[in-house]
Short mmCIF file of C-alpha atoms in Angstrom, two decimals:
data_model
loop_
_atom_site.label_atom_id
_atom_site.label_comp_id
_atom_site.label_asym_id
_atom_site.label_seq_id
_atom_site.Cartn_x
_atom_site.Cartn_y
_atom_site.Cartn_z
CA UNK A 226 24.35 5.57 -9.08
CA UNK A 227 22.91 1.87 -9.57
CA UNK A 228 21.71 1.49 -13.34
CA UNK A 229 18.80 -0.87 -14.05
CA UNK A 230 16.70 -1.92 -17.03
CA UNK A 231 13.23 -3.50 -17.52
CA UNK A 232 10.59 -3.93 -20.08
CA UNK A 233 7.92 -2.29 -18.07
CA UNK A 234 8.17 0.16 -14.54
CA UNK A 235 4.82 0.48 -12.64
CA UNK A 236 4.90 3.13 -9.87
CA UNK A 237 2.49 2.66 -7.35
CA UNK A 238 1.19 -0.44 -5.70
CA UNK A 239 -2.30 0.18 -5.13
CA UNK A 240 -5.61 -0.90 -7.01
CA UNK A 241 -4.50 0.12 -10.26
CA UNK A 242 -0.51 -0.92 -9.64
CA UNK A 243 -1.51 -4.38 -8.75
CA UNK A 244 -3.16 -5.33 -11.81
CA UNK A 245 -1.79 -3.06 -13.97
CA UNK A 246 1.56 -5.49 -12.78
CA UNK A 247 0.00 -8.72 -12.91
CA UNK A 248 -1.49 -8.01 -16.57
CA UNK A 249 1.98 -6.73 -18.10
CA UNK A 250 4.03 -9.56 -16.50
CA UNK A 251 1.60 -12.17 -17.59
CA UNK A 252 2.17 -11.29 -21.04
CA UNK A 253 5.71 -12.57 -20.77
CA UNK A 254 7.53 -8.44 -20.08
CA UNK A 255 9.57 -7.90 -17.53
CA UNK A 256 7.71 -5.62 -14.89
CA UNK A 257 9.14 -4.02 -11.97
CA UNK A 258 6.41 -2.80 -9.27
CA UNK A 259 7.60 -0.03 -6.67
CA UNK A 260 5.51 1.15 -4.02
CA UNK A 261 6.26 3.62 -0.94
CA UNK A 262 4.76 1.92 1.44
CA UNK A 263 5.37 -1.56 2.94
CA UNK A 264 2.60 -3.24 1.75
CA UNK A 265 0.22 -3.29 -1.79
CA UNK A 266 -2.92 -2.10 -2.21
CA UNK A 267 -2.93 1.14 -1.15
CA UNK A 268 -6.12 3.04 -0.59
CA UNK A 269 -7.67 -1.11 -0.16
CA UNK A 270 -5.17 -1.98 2.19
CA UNK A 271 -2.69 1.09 4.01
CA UNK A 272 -5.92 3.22 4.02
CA UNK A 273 -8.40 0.80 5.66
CA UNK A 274 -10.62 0.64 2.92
CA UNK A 275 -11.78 -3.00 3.51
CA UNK A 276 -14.90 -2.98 0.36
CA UNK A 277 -14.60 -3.11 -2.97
CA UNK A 278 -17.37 -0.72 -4.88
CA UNK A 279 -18.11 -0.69 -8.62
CA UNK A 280 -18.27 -4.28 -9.23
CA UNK A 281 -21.89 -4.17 -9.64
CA UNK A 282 -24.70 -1.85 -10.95
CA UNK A 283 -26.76 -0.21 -7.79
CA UNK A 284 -30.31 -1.36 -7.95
CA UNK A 285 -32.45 -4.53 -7.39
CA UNK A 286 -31.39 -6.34 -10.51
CA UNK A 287 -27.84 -5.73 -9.72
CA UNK A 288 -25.21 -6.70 -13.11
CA UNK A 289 -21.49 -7.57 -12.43
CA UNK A 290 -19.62 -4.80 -14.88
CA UNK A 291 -16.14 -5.31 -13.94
CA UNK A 292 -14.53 -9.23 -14.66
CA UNK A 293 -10.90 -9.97 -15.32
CA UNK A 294 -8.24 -9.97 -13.12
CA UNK A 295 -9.80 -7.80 -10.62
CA UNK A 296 -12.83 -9.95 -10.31
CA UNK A 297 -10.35 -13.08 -10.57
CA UNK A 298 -8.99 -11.06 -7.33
CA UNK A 299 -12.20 -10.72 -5.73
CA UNK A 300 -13.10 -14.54 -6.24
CA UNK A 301 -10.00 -15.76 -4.41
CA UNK A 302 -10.76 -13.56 -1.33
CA UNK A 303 -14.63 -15.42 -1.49
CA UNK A 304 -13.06 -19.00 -1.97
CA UNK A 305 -10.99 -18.20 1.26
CA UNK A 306 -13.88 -17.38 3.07
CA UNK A 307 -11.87 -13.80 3.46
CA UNK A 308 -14.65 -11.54 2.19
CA UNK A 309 -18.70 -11.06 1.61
CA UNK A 310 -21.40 -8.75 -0.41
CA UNK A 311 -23.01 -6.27 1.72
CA UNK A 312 -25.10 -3.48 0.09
CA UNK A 313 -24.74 -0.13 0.09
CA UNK A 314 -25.64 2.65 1.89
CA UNK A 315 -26.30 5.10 -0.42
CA UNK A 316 -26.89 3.49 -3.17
CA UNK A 317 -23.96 2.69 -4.86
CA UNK A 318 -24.38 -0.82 -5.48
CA UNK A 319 -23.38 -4.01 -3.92
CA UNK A 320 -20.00 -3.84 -2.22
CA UNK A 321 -17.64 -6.32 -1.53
CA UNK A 322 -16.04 -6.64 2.10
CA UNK A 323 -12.73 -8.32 3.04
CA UNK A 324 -10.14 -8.81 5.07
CA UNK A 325 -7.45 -6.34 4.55
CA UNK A 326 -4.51 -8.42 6.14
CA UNK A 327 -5.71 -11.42 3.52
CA UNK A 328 -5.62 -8.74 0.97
CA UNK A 329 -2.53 -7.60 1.31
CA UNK A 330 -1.34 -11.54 1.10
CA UNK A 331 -3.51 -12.40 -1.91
CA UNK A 332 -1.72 -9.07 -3.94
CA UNK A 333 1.58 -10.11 -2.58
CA UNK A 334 1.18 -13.67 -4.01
CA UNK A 335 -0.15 -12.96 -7.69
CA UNK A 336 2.15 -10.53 -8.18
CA UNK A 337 5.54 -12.55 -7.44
CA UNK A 338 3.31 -15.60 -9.13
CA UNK A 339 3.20 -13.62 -12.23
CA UNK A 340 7.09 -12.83 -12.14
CA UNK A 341 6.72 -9.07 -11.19
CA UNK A 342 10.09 -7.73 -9.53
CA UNK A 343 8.28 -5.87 -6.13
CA UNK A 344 9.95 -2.97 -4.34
CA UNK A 345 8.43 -1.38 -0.93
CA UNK A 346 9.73 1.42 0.77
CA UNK A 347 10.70 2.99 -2.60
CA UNK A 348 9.71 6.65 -4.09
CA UNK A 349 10.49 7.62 -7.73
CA UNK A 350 12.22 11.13 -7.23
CA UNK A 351 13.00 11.99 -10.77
CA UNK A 352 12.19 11.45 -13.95
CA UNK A 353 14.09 11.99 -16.98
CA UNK A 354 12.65 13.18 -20.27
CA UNK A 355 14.08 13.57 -23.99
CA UNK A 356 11.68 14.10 -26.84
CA UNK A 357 8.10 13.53 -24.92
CA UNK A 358 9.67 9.95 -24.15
CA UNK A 359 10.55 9.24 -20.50
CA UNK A 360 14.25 7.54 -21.05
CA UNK A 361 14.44 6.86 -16.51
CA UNK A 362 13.03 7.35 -13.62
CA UNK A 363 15.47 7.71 -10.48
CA UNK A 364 14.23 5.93 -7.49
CA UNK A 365 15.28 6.31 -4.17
CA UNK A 366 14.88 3.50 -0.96
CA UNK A 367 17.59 2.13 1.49
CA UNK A 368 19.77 1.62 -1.47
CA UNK A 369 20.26 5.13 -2.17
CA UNK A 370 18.99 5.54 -5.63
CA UNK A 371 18.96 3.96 -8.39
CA UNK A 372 18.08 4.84 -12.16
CA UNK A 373 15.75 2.54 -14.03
CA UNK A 374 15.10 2.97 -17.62
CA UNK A 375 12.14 1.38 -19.00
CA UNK A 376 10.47 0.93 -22.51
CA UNK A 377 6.75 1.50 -21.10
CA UNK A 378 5.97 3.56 -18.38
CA UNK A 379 2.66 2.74 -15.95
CA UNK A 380 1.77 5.67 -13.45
CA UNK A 381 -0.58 4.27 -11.28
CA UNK A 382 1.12 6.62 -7.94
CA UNK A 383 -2.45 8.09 -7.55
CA UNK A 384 -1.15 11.42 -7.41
CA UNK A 385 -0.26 11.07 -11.00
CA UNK A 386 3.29 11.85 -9.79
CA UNK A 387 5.46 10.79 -12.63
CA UNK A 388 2.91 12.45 -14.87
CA UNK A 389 3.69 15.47 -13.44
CA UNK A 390 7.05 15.15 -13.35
CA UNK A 391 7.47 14.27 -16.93
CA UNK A 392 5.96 17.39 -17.69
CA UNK A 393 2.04 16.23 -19.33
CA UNK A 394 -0.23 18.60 -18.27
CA UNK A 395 -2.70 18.04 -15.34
CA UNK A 396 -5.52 19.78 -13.73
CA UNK A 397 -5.90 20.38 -10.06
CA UNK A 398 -8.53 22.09 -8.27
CA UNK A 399 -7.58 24.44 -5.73
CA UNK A 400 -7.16 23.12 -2.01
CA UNK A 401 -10.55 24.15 -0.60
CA UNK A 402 -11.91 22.25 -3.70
CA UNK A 403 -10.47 19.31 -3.60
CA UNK A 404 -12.21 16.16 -2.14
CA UNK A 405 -11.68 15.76 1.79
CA UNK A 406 -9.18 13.18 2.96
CA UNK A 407 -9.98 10.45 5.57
CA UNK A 408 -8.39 8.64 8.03
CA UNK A 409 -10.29 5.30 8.33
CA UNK A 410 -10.51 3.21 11.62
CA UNK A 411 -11.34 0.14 13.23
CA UNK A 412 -13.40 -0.53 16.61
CA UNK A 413 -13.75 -4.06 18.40
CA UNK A 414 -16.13 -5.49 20.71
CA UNK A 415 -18.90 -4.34 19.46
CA UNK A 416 -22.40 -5.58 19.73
CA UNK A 417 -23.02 -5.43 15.98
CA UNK A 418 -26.44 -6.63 15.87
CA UNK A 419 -27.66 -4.24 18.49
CA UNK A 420 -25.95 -1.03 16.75
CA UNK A 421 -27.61 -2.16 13.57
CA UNK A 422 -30.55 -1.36 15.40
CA UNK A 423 -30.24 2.49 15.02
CA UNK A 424 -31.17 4.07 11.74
CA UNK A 425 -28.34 6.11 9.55
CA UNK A 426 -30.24 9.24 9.77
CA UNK A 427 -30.69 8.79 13.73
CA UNK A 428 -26.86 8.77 14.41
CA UNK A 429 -26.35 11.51 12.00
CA UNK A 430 -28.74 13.42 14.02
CA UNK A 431 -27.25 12.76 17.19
CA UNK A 432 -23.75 13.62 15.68
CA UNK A 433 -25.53 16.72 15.54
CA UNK A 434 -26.83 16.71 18.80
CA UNK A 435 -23.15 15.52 20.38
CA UNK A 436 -22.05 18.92 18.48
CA UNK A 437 -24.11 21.04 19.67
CA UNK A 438 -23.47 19.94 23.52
CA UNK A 439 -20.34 21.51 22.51
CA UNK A 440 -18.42 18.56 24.39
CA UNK A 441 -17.94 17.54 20.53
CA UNK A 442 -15.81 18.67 17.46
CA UNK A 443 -17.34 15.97 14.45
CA UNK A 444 -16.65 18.35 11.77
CA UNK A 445 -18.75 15.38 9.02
CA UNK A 446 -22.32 15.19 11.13
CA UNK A 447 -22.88 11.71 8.54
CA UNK A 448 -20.14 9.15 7.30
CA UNK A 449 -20.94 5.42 7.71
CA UNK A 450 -19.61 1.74 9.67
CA UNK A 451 -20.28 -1.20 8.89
CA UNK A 452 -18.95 -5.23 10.04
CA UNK A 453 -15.97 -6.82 8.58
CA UNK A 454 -15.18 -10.24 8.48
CA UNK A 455 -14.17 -10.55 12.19
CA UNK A 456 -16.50 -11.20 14.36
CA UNK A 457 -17.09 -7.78 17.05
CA UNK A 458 -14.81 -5.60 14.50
CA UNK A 459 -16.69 -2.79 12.60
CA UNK A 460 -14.81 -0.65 9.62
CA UNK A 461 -15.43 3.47 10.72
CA UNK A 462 -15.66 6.19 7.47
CA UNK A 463 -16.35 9.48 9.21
CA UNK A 464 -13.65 11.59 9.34
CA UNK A 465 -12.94 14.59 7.32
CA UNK A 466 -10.11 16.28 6.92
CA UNK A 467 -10.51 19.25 4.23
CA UNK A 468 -8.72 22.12 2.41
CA UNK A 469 -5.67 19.53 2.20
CA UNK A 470 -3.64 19.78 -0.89
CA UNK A 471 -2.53 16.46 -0.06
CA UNK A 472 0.58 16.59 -2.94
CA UNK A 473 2.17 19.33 -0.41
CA UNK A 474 4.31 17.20 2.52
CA UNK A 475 3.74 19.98 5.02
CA UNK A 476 -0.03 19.92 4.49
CA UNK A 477 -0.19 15.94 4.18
CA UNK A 478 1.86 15.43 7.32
CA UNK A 479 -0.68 17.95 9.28
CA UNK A 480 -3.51 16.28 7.71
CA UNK A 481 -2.18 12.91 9.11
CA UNK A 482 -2.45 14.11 12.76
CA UNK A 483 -5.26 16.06 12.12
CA UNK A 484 -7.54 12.80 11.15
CA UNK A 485 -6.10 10.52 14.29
CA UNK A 486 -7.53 13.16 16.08
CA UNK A 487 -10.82 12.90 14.68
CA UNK A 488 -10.69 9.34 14.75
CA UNK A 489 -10.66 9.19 18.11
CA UNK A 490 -13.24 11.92 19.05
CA UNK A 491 -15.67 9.64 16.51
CA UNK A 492 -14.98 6.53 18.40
CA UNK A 493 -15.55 8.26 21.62
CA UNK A 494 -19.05 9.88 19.98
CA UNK A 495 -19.86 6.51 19.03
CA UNK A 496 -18.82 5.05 22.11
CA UNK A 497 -20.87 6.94 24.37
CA UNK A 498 -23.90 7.75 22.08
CA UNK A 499 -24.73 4.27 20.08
CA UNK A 500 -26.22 1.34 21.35
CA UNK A 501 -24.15 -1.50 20.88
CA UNK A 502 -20.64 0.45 21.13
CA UNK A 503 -20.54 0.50 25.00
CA UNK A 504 -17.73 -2.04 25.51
CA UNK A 505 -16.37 -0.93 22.21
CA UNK A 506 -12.75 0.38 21.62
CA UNK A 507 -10.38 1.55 18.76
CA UNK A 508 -7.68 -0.92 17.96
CA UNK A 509 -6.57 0.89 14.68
CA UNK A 510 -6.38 3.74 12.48
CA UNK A 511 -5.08 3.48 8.51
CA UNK A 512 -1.60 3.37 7.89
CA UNK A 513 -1.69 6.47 5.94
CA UNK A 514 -5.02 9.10 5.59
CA UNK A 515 -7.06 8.28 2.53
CA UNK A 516 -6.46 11.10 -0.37
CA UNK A 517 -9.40 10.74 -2.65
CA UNK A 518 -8.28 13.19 -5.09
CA UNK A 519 -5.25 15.34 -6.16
CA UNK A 520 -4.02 15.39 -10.09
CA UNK A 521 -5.97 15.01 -12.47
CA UNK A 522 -3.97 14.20 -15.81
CA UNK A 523 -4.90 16.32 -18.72
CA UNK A 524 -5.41 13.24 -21.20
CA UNK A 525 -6.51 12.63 -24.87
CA UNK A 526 -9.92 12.96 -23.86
CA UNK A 527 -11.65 14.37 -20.55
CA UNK A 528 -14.47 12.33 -19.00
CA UNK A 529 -16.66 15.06 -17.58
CA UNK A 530 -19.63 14.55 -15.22
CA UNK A 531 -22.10 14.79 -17.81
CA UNK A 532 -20.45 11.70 -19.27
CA UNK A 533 -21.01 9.92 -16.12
CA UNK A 534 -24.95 11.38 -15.26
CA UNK A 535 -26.18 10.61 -19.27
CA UNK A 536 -24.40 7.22 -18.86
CA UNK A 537 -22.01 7.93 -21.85
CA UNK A 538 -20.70 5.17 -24.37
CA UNK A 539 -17.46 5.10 -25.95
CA UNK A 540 -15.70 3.47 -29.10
CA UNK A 541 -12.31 3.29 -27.08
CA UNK A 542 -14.24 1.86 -23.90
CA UNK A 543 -11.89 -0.29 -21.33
CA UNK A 544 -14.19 -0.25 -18.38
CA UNK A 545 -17.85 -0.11 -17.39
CA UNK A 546 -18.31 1.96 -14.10
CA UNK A 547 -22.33 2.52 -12.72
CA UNK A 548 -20.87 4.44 -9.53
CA UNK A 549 -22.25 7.40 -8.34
CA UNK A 550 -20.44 10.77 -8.30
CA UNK A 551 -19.47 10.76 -4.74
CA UNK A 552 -18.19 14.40 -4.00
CA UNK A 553 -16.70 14.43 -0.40
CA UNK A 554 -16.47 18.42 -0.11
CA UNK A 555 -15.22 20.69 2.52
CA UNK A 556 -19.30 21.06 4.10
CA UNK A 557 -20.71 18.22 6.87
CA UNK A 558 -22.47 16.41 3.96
CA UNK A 559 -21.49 14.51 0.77
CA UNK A 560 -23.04 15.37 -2.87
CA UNK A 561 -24.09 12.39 -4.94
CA UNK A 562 -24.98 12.11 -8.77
CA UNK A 563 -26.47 9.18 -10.14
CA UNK A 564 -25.80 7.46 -13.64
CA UNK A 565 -29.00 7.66 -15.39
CA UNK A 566 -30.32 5.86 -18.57
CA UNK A 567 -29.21 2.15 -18.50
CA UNK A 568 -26.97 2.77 -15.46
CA UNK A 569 -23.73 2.42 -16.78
CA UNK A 570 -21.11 4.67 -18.88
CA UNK A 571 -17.78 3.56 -20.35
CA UNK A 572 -14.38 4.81 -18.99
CA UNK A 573 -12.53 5.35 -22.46
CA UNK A 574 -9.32 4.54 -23.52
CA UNK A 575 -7.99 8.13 -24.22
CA UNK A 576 -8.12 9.42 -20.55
CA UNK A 577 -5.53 6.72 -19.71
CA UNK A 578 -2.77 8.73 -21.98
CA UNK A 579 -1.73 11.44 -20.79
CA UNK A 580 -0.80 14.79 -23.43
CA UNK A 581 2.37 15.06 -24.69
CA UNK A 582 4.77 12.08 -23.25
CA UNK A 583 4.32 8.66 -25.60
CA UNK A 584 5.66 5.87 -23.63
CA UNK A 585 3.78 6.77 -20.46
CA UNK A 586 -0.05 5.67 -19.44
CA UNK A 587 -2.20 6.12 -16.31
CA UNK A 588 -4.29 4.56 -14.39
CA UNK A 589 -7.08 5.37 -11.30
CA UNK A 590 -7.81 8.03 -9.77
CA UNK A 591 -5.40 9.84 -11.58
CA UNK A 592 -6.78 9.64 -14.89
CA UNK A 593 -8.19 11.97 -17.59
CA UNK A 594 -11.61 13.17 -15.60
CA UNK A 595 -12.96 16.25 -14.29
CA UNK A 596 -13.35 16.75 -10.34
CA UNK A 597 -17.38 15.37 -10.39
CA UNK A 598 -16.22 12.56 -13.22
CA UNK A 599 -13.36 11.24 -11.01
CA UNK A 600 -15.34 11.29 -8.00
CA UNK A 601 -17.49 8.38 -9.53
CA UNK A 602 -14.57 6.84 -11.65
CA UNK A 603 -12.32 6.54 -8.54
CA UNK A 604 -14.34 3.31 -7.35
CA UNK A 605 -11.60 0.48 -6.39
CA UNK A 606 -13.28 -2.11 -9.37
CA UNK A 607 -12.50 0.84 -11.66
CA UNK A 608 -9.08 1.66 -10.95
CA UNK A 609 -8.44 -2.21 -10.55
CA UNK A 610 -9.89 -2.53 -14.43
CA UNK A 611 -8.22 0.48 -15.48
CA UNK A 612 -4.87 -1.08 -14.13
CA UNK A 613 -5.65 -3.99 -16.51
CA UNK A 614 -6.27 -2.55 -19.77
CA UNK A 615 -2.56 -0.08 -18.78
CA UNK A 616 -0.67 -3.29 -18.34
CA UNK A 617 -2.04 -5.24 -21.38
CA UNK A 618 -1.80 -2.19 -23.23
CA UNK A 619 2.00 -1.90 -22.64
CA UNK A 620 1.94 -5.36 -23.75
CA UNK A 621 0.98 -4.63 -27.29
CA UNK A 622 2.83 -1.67 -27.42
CA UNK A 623 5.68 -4.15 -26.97
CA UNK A 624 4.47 -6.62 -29.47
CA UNK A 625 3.74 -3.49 -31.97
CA UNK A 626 6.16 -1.09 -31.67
CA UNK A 627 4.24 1.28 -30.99
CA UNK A 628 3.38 4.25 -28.26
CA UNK A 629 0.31 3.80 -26.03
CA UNK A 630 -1.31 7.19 -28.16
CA UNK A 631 -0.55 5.04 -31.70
CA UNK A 632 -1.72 1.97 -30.00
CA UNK A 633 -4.51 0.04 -31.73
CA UNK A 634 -7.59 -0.10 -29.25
CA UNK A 635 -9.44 -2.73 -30.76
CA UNK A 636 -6.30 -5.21 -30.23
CA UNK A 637 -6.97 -4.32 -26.89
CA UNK A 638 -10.49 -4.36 -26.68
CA UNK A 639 -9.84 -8.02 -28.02
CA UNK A 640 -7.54 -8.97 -25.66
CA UNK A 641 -9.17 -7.91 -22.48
CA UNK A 642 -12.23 -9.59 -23.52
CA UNK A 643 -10.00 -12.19 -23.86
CA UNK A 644 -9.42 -11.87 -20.62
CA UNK A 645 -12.85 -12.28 -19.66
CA UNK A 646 -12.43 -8.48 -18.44
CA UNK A 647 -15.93 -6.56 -19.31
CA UNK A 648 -16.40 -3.50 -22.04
#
């Protein structure tokens, strides 16, 4: 078996991956970035989810709350003419819409800019553990595998895979529990003005109605579209796939198939029921199903939903999220919480480290939360901001000596602000 060695090994291209990359390599360590599929961004890119949310408080006087290198992400989209602000529909805040393919480019090139060594097509199958330190991870990929040992560890897989795997403890709510997944999907040709014309609530009802003609299986009688940067092309949330455990293969693969199917019975609902998608058809569905929620690491501290709802502040604070609790159960609907007080609570330092392994950190939807926290913590700004403060944190790890539990959160506090990122 192939032996490497780097500074730093982040698992997981998406969001969090991506900066959590950008920030470690920028700092002069030498990162290496693996991700399974074949391009980054993950649940922004493979999954279709073209907006950004958490950027910005919800409200009238709307305040940016995320900066650094995601926002410096966000800016170079605008500047290409590649994206634009739309609000949202239930009152989540401002979002930002792009262009996925430019996405996918605009990761690509600040990653390799920074110096990060980038592997697609690559899992991490095992990881190897003496004295709560992680001394390799095996990865596996067209090479066969290969064993990379590592000082820090960043596990930003969204499953908290190499978490789990190292042995920290995790929480995980039973399948029926667990948020829905959701296959997004794209329609062209449509007459965007004229569908704008029909209220929310008016196509949920007639979701209803479409169900009840029994012609119809829509098992989510809500979801949302809205335009994209291309003229005629609208971006479709609706399907639900639930009861999907989606760390099991068997389940995930079933799930997969299950939400193309739904994907196509929505675009023929909206097809055939909503003014302005007459001469409308699907040209694509997500590379992979959206997962919203799996492991949950068990971390230093627990951000619970009463956190979130009493807008909770923190001395160890590395992000500012204002998102609501967005709970995408197994019923038709979705439950929402909203942040109350000044409209914003801290995501804190502590539910980035996970129990019991010391060269290891987390970041996104992964981290220390219960199921209603990380339902409102999941928001792409968030896990792009939370990938941040794991990458610069490895850096002063480095620079310290230290482990990321030992690791002295002011200094990084400091340097993010540094960073223009905001606390």
């Amino acid at each position: 078996m192939e032996k490497r060695n780097t500074d730093v090994l982040v698992l997981g291209g998406g969001a969090a991956g991506v900066n959590a990359s950008i920030a470690a390599a920028r700092h002069g360590l030498e990162v290496v970035l693996i991700e399974s599929q074949g391009c980054l961004g993950g649940s922004r890119t493979a999954a279709g989810v073209d907006t950004f949310y958490g950027f910005y408080t919800p409200g009238e006087n709307q305040k940016r709350i995320v900066g650094g290198i995601p926002w410096e992400i966000a800016q170079k989209l605008s500047i290409e003419h590649s994206s634009f602000e739309r609000p949202n529909t239930y009152g989540a805040g401002t979002g930002i819409t792009y262009d996925v393919e430019k996405l996918k480019i605009t990761y690509e090139n600040m990653v390799l800019e920074a110096g990060v060594k980038l592997l697609f097509h690559t899992y991490a199958c095992q990881v190897n553990v003496e004295d709560h330190h992680i001394m390799s991870v095996v990865i596996a990929n067209k090479s066969g595998l290969t064993e990379i040992s590592a000082k820090f560890y960043i596990d930003t897989t969204g499953d908290g895979d190499i978490a789990a795997r190292s042995g920290a403890p995790f929480d995980k709510a039973d399948s029926e529990d667990l948020q829905s997944l959701t296959t997004i999907f794209f329609m062209a040709n449509v007459d965007v003005e004229k569908a704008k014309s029909i209220p929310h609530q008016k196509m949920a009802d007639l979701m209803k109605e479409a169900n009840r003609s029994g012609t119809y299986k829509l098992p989510r009688e809500d979801g949302s579209w809205h335009r994209t940067p291309n003229k005629g092309v609208i971006q479709c949330n609706m399907v639900r796939v639930s009861g999907v455990d989606a760390t099991d293969p068997f389940a995930l693969t079933l799930a997969e198939v299950e939400g193309r199917k739904q994907a196509q019975e929505y675009a023929r609902f909206l097809k055939e029921y909503i003014s302005g998608f007459e001469q409308s058809f699907l040209i694509a569905t997500s590379q992979h199903i959206g997962v919203r929620e799996t492991r949950r690491i068990l971390g230093e501290y627990i951000l619970t939903e009463e956190d979130v709802v009493r807008g909770a502040k923190f001395e160890d604070a590395i992000a500012c999220c204002s998102a609501p609790v967005e709970d995408h159960h197994s019923g038709s609907g979705t439950r929402w919480a909203y942040v109350k007080g000044d409209g914003i609570y801290h995501i804190p330092y502590k539910s980035l480290v996970p129990q019991n392994i010391e060269n290891l950190i987390v970041a996104g939807r992964c981290l220390s939360a219960t199921h209603g926290a990380q339902a409102s913590a999941r928001n792409s700004a968030q896990c792009m901001a939370m990938g941040q403060a794991a990458g610069v944190a490895a850096s002063l790890c480095a620079e310290e000596n230290s482990s990321f539990r030992t690791l002295n959160v002011k200094r990084l506090q400091r340097r993010l602000l540094e960073q223009q990122a905001i606390i």
